[in-house]
mmCIF file of C-alpha atoms in Angstrom:
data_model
loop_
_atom_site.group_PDB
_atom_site.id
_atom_site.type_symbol
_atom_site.label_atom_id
_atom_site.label_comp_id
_atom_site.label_asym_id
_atom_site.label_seq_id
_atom_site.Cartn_x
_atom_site.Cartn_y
_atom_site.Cartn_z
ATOM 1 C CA UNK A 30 -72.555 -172.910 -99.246
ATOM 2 C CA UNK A 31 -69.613 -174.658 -101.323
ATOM 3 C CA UNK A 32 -68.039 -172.282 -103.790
ATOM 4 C CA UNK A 33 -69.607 -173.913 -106.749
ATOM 5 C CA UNK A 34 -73.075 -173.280 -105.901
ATOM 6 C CA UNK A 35 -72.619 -169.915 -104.506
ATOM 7 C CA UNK A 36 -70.493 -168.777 -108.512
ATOM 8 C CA UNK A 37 -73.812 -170.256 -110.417
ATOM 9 C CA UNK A 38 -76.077 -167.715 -108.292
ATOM 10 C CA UNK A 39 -74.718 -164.865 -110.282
ATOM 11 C CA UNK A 40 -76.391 -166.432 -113.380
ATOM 12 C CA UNK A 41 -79.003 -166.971 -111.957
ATOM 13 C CA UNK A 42 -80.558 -163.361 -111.352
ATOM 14 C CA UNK A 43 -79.215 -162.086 -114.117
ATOM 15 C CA UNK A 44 -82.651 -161.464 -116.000
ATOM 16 C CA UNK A 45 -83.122 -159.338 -113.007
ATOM 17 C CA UNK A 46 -80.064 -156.846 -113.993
ATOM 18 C CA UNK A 47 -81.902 -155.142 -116.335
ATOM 19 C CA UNK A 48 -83.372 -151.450 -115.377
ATOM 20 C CA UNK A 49 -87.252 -150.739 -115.642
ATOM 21 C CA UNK A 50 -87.757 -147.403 -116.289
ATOM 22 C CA UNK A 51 -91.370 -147.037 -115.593
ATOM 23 C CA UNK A 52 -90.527 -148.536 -112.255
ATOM 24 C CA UNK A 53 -87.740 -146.247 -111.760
ATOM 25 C CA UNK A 54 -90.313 -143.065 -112.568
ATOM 26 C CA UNK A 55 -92.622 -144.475 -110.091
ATOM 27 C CA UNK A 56 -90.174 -144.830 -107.092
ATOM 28 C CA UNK A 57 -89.241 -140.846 -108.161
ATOM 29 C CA UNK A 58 -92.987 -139.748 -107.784
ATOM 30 C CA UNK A 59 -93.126 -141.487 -104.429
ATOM 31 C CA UNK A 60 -90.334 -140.184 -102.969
ATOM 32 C CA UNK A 61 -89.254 -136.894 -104.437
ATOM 33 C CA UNK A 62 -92.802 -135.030 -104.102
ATOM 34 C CA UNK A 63 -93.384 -136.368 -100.294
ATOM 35 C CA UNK A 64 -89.903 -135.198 -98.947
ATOM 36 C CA UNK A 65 -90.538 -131.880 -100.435
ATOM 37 C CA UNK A 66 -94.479 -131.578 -99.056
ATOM 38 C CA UNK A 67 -93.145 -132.792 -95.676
ATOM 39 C CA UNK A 68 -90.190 -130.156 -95.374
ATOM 40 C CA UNK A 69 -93.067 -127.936 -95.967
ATOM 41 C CA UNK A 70 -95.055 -128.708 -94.075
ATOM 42 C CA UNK A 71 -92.440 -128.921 -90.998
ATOM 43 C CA UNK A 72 -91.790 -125.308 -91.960
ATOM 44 C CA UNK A 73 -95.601 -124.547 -91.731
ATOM 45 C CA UNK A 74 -95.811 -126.605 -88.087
ATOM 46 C CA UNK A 75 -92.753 -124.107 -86.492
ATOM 47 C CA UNK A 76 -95.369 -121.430 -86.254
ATOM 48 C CA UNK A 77 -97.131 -124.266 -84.008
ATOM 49 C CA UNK A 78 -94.756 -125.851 -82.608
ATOM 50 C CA UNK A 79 -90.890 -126.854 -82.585
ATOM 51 C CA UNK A 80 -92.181 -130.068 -81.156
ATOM 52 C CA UNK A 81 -94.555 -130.572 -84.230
ATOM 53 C CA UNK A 82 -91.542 -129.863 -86.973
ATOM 54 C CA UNK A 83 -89.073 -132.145 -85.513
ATOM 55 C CA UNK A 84 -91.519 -135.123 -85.990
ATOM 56 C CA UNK A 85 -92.386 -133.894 -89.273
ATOM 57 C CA UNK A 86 -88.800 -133.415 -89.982
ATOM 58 C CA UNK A 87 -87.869 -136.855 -88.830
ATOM 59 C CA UNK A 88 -90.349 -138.395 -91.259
ATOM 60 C CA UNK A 89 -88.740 -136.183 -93.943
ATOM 61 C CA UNK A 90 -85.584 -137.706 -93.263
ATOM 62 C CA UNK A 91 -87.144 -141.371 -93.840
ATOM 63 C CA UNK A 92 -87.776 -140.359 -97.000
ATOM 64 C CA UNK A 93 -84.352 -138.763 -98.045
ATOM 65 C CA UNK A 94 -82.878 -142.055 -97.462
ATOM 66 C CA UNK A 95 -84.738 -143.640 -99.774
ATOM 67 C CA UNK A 96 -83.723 -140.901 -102.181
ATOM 68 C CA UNK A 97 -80.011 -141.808 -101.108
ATOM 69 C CA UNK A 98 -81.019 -145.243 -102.542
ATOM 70 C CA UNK A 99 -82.133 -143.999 -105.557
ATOM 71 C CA UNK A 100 -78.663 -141.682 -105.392
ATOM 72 C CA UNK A 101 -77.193 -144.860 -104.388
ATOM 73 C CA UNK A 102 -78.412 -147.265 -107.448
ATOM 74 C CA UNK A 103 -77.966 -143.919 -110.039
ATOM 75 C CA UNK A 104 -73.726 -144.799 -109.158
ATOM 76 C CA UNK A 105 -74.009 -148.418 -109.729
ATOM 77 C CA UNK A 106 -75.954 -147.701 -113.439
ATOM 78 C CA UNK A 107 -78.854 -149.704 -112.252
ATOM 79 C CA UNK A 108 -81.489 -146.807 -111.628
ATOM 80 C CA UNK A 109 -81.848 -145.883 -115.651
ATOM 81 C CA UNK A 110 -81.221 -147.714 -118.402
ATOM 82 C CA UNK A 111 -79.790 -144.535 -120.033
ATOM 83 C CA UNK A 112 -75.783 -143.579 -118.822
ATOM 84 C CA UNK A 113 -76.730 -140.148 -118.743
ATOM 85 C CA UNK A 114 -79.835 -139.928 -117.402
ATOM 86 C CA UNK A 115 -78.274 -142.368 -114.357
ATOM 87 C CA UNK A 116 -75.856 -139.266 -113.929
ATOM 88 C CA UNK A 117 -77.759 -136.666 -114.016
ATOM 89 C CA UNK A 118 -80.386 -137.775 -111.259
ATOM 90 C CA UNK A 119 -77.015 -139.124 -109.473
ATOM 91 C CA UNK A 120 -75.657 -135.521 -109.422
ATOM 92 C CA UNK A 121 -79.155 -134.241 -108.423
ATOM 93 C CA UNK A 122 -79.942 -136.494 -105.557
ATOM 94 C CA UNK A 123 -76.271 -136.114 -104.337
ATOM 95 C CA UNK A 124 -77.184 -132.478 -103.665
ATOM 96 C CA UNK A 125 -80.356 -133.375 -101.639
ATOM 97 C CA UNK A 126 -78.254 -135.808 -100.097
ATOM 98 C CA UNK A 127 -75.308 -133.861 -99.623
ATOM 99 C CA UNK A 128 -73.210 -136.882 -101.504
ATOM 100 C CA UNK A 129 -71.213 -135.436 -104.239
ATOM 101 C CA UNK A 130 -71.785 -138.204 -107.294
ATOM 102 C CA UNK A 131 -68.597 -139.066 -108.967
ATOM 103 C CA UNK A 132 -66.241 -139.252 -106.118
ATOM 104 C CA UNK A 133 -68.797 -141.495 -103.936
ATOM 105 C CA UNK A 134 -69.306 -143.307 -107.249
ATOM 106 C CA UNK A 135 -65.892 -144.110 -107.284
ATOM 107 C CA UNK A 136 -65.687 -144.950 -103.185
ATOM 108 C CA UNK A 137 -68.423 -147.056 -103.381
ATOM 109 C CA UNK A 138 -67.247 -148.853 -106.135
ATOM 110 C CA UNK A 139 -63.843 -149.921 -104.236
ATOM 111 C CA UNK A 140 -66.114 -150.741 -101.065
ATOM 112 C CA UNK A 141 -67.961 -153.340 -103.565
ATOM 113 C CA UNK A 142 -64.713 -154.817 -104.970
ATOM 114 C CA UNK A 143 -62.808 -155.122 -101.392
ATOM 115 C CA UNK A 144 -65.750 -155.999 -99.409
ATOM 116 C CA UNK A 145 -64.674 -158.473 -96.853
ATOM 117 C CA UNK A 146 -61.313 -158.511 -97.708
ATOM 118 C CA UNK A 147 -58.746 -157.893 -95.018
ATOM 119 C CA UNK A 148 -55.492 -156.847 -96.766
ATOM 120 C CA UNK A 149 -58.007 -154.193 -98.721
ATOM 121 C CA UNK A 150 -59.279 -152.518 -95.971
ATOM 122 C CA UNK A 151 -59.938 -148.333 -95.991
ATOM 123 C CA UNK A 152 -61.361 -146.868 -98.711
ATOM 124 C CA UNK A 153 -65.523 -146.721 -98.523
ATOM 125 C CA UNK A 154 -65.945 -148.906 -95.265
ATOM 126 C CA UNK A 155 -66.037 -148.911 -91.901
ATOM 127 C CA UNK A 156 -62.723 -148.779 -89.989
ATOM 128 C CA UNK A 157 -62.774 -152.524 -88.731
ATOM 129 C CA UNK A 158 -59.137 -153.524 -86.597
ATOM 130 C CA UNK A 159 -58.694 -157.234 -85.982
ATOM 131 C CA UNK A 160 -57.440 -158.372 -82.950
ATOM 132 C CA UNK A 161 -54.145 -159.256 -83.340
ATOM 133 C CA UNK A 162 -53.796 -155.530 -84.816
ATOM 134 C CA UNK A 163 -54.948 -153.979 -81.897
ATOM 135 C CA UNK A 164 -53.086 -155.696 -79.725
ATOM 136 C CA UNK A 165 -49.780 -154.798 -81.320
ATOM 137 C CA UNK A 166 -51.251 -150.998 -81.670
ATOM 138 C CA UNK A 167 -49.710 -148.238 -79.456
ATOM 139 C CA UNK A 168 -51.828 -146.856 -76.784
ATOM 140 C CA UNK A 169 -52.598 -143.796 -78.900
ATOM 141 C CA UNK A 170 -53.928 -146.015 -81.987
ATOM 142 C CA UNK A 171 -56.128 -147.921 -79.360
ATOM 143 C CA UNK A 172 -57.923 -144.619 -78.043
ATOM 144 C CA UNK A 173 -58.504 -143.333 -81.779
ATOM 145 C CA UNK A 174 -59.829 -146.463 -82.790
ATOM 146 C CA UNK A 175 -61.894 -147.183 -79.378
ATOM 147 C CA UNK A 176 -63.087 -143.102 -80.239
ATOM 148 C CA UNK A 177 -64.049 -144.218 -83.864
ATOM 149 C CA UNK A 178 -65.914 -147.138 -82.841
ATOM 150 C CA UNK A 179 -68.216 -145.434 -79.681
ATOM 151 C CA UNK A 180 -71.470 -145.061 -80.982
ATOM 152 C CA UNK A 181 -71.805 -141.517 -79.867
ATOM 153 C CA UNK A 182 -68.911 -140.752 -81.927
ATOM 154 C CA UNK A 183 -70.138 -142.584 -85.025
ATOM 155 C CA UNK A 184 -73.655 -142.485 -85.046
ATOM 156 C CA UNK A 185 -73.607 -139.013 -83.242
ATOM 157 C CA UNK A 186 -70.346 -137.129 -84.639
ATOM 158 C CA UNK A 187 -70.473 -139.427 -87.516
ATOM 159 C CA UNK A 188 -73.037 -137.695 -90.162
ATOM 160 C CA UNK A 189 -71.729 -134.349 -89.273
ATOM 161 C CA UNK A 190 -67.913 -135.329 -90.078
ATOM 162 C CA UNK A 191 -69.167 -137.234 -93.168
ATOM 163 C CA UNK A 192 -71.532 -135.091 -94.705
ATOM 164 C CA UNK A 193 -69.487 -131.630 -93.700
ATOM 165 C CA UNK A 194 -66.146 -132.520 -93.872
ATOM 166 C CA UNK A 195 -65.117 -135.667 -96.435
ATOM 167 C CA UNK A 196 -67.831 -135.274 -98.716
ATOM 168 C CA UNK A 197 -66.929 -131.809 -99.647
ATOM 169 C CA UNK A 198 -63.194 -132.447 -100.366
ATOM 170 C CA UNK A 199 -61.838 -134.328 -103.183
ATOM 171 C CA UNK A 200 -59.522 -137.243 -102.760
ATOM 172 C CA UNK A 201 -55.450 -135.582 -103.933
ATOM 173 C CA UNK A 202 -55.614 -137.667 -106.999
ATOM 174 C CA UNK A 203 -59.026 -137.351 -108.449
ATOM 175 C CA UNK A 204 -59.575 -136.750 -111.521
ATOM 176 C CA UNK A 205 -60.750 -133.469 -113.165
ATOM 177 C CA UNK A 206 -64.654 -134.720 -114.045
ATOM 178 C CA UNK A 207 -64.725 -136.096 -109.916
ATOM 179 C CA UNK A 208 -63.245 -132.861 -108.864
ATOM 180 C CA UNK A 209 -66.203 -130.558 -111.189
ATOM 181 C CA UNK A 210 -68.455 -132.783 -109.821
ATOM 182 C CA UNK A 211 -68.039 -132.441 -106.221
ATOM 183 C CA UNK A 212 -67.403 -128.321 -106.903
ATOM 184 C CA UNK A 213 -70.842 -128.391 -108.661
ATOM 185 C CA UNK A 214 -72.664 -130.283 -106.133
ATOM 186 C CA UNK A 215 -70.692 -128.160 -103.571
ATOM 187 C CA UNK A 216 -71.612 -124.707 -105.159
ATOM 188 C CA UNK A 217 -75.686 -126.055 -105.272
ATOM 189 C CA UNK A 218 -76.199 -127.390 -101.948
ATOM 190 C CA UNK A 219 -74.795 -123.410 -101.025
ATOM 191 C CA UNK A 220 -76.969 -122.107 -102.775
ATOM 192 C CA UNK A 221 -79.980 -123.445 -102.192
ATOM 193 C CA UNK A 222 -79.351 -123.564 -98.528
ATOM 194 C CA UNK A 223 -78.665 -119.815 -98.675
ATOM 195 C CA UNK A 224 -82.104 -119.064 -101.151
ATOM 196 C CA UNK A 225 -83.991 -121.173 -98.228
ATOM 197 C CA UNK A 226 -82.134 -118.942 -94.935
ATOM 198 C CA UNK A 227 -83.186 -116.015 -97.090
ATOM 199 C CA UNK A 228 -86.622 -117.072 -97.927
ATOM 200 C CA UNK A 229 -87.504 -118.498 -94.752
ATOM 201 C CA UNK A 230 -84.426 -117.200 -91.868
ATOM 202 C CA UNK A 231 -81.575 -119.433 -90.327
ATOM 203 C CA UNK A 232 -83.906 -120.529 -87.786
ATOM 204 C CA UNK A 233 -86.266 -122.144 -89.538
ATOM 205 C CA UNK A 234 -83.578 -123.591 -91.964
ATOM 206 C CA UNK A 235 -81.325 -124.829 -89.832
ATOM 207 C CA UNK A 236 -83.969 -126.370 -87.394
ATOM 208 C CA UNK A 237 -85.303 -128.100 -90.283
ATOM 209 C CA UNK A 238 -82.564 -129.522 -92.537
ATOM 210 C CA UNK A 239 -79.940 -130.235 -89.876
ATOM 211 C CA UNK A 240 -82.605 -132.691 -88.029
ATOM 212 C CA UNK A 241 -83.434 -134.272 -91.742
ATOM 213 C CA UNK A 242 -79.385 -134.601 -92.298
ATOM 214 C CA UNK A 243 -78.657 -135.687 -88.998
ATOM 215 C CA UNK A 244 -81.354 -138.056 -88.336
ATOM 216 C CA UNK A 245 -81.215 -139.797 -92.174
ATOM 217 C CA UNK A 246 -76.803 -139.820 -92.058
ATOM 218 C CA UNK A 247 -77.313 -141.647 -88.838
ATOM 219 C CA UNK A 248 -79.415 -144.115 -90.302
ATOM 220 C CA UNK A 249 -77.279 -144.395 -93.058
ATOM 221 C CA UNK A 250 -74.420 -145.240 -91.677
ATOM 222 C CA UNK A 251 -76.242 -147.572 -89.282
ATOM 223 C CA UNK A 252 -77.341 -149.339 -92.162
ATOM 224 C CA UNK A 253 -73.701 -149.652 -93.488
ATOM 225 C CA UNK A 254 -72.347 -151.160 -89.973
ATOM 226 C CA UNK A 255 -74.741 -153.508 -89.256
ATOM 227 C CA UNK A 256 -74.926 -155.065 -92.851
ATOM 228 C CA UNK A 257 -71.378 -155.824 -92.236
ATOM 229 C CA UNK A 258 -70.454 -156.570 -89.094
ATOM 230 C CA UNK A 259 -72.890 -158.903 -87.532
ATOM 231 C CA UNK A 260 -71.364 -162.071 -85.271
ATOM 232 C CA UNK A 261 -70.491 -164.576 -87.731
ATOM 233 C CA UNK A 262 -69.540 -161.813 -91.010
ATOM 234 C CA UNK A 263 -67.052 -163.653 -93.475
ATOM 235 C CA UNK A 264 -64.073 -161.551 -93.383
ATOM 236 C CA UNK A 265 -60.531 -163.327 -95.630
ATOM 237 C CA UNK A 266 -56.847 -162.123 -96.353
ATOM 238 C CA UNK A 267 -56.396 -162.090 -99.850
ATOM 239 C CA UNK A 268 -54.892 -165.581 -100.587
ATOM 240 C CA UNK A 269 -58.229 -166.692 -99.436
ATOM 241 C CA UNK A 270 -60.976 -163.893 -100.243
ATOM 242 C CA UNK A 271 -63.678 -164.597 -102.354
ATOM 243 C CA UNK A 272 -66.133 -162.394 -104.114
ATOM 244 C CA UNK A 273 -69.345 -164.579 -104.295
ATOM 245 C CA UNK A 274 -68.779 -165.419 -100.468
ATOM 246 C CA UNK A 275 -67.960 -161.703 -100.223
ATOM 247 C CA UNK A 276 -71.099 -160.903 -100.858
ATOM 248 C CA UNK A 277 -73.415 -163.991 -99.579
ATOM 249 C CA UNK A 278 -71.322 -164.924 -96.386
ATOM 250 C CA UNK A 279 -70.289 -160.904 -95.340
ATOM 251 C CA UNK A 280 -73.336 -159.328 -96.035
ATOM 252 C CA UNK A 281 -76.448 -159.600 -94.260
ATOM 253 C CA UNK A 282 -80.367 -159.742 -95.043
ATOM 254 C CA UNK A 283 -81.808 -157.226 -92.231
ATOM 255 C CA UNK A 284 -85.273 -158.495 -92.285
ATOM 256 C CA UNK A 285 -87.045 -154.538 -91.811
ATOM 257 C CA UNK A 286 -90.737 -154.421 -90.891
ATOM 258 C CA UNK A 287 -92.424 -153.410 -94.515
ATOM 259 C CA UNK A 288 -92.562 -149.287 -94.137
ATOM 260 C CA UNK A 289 -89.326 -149.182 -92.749
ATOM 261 C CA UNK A 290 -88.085 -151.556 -95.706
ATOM 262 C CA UNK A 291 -89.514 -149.387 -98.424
ATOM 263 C CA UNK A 292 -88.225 -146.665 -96.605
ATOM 264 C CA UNK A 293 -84.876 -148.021 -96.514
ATOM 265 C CA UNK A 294 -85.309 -148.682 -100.762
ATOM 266 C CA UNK A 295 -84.921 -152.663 -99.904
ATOM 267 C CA UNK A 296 -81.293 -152.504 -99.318
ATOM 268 C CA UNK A 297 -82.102 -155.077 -96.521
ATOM 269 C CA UNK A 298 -81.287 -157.373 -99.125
ATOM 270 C CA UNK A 299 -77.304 -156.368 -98.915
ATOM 271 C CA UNK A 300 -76.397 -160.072 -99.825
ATOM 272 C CA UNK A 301 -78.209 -159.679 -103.622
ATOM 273 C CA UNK A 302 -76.980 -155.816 -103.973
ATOM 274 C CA UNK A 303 -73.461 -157.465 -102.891
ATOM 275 C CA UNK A 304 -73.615 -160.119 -105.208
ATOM 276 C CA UNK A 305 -75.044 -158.148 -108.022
ATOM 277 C CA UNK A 306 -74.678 -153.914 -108.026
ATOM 278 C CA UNK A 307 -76.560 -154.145 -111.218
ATOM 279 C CA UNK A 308 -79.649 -155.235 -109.690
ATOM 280 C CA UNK A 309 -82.193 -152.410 -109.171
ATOM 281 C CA UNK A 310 -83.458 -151.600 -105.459
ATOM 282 C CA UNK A 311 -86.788 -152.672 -107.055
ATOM 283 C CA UNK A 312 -85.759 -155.929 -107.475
ATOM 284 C CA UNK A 313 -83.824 -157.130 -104.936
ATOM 285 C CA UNK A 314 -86.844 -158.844 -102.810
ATOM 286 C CA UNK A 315 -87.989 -160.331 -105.883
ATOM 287 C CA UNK A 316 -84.264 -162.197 -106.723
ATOM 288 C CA UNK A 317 -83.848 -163.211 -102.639
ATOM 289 C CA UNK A 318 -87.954 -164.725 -102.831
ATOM 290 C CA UNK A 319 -86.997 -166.777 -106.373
ATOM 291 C CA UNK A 320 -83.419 -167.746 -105.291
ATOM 292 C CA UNK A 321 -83.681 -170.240 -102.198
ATOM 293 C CA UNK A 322 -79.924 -170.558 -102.194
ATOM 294 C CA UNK A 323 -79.763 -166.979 -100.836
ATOM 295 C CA UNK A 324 -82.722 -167.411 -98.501
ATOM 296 C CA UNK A 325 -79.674 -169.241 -96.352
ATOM 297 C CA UNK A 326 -77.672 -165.735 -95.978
ATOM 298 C CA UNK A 327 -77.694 -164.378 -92.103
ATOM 299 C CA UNK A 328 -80.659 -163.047 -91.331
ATOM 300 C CA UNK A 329 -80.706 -160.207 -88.793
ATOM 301 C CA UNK A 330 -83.703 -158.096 -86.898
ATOM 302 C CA UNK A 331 -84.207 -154.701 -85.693
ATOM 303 C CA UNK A 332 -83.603 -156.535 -82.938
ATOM 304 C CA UNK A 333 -80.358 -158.792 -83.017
ATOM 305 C CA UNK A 334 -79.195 -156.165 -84.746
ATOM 306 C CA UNK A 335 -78.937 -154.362 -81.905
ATOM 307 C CA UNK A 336 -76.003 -156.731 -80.543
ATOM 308 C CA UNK A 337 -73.869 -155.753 -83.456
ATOM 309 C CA UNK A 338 -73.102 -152.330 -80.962
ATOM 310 C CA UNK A 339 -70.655 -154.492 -79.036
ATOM 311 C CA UNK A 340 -68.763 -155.909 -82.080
ATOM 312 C CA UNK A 341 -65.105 -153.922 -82.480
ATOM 313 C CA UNK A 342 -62.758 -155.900 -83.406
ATOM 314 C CA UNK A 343 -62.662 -158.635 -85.938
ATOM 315 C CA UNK A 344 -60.937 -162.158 -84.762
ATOM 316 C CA UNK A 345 -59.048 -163.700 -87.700
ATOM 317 C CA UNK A 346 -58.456 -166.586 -85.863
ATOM 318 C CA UNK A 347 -61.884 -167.377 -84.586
ATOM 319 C CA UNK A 348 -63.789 -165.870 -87.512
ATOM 320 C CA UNK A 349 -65.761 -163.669 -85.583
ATOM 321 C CA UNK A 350 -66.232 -160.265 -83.980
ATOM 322 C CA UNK A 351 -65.432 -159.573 -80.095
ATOM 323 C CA UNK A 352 -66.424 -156.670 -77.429
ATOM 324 C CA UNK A 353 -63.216 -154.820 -76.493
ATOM 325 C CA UNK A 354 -63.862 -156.478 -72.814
ATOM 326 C CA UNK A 355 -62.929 -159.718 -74.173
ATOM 327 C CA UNK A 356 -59.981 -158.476 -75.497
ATOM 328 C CA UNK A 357 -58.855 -156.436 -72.423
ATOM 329 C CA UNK A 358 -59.413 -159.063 -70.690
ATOM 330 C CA UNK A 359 -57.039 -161.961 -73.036
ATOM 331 C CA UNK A 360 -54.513 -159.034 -72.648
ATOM 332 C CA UNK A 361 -54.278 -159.203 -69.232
ATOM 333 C CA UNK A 362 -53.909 -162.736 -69.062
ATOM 334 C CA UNK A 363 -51.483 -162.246 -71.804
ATOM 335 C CA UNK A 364 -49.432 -159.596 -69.398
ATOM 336 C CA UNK A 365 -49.605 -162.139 -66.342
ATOM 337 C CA UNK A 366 -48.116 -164.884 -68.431
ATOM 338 C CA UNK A 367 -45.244 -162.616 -69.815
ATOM 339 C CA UNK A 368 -44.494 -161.364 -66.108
#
């Protein structure tokens, strides 16, 4: 798409910027109520069956995504109309998501306003090395980042680091409201976890939320990777980066059978959130169906999506991603030729 057509989009879906309240109640009902009956009810199945709860459990952990989404829109402003009532169910479903609300807030803000952008790299992304980086790395730097990018390590280690470890520490330089928050949201999550082992024993607790975590961080950050780093992902230096093209060229549409899209709060649609954060969840399908122009974005399936496993490093010079094999082997030819 040429930059001029890609700028008028934005003013274009404008009218759909707006929040709708009684739309935002409604996704609430349907998704706060069913995560709590089904952690119930995988709590009633363990006197049946461990093999019954961790289905049930799994399920569950559909459904706390979608809350993350509702977390996630609450930090753009887009869930509410009202400021405060966007914080206070921000701070609430951080705790059921284990996302403290200010300081993701402010990650996820950076993410949005670097996205794509090479020089700008590091704060609320993935950790993406381009080719010519790696190659001038030290062996050390190779194996962390080679580490980093094994999907046992992210998709495995990956929501236990994330929602253990960085999201209960504060950046050094955050501000006093970010640090309260993530104290507060610390202090509940506690708490509540500690009523629950007390009401209903470690066992039961622990079998129960950390297969709802694990399972719905792993999709999570699945969701993040491969809505960024598919084949042909637009990826600039500064000089050239772009924010429209950002968000239309680097993000993708993953094209989700229907339950797994509403399960996922439409965020399929990455190229609309990407080009507008004000846009509701509710809405996205509805701006990508009445905006052809953005019917062009890449389109990727359960699927192809699958292939984006073997993307590690970004070439700058090609404009795509590439397996480490391909880049072992240009090194060795690269060895040969200096011997």
């Amino acid at each position: 798409m040429a930059n001029a057509k890609l700028s008028e989009l934005r003013k274009k879906i404008r009218p759909f910027e707006d929040a709708d309240d009684r739309a935002s109640t409604k996704q609430l009902i349907n998704t706060l109520p069913p995560f709590f009956i089904l952690w119930v009810l995988a709590y009633i199945s363990l006197s049946i069956s461990v093999w019954i709860t961790i289905p049930i459990a799994i399920v569950a952990a559909g459904f706390l995504v979608r809350t993350f989404i509702i977390f996630h829109d609450c930090c753009h402003g887009s869930f509410f109309k009202n400021r405060k009532l966007n914080n206070f169910v921000g701070t609430m479903t951080g705790v059921m998501t284990m996302f403290p609300y200010l300081k993701w807030k402010r990650e996820h803000a950076i993410h949005h306003a670097t996205s794509s952008n090479l020089n700008k790299r590091g704060t609320g992304d993935v950790w993406i090395m381009t080719v010519d980086e790696y190659m001038k790395s030290s062996p050390l730097q190779r194996l962390q980042y080679r580490l980093y990018r094994n999907p046992l390590v992210m998709f495995g280690l990956g929501p236990i680091y994330m929602l253990f470890i960085t999201n209960r520490l504060n950046r050094k330089d955050a501000k006093k409201g970010e640090r309260r928050n993530t104290y507060l949201t610390n202090v509940l999550i506690l708490g509540i976890s500690l009523l629950l082992i007390w009401l209903i024993g470690f066992y039961a607790f622990f079998v129960i939320q950390f297969t709802i975590m694990f399972v719905s961080g792993a999709l999570g950050i699945w969701l993040f990777y491969v809505q960024h780093q598919f084949e042909d992902s637009y990826f600039e230096d500064e000089s050239e980066w772009d924010y429209v093209k950002a968000a239309i060229d680097g993000s993708s549409y993953y094209k989700l059978p229907r339950v797994l899209q509403w399960l996922t709060g439409n965020i399929g649609y990455h190229h609309v959130h990407h080009l507008s954060p004000k846009v509701p969840n509710y809405h996205l399908e509805t701006v990508h169906e009445k905006t052809p122009p953005l019917q062009e974005a890449t389109t990727i399936t359960l699927k192809s999506s699958l292939k984006s496993i073997k993307f590690r490093l970004y070439d700058e010079h090609k404009k795509t991603f590439v397996s480490f094999r391909e880049i072992k082997q240009k090194m060795r030819r690269n060895e040969t030729v200096n011997s």
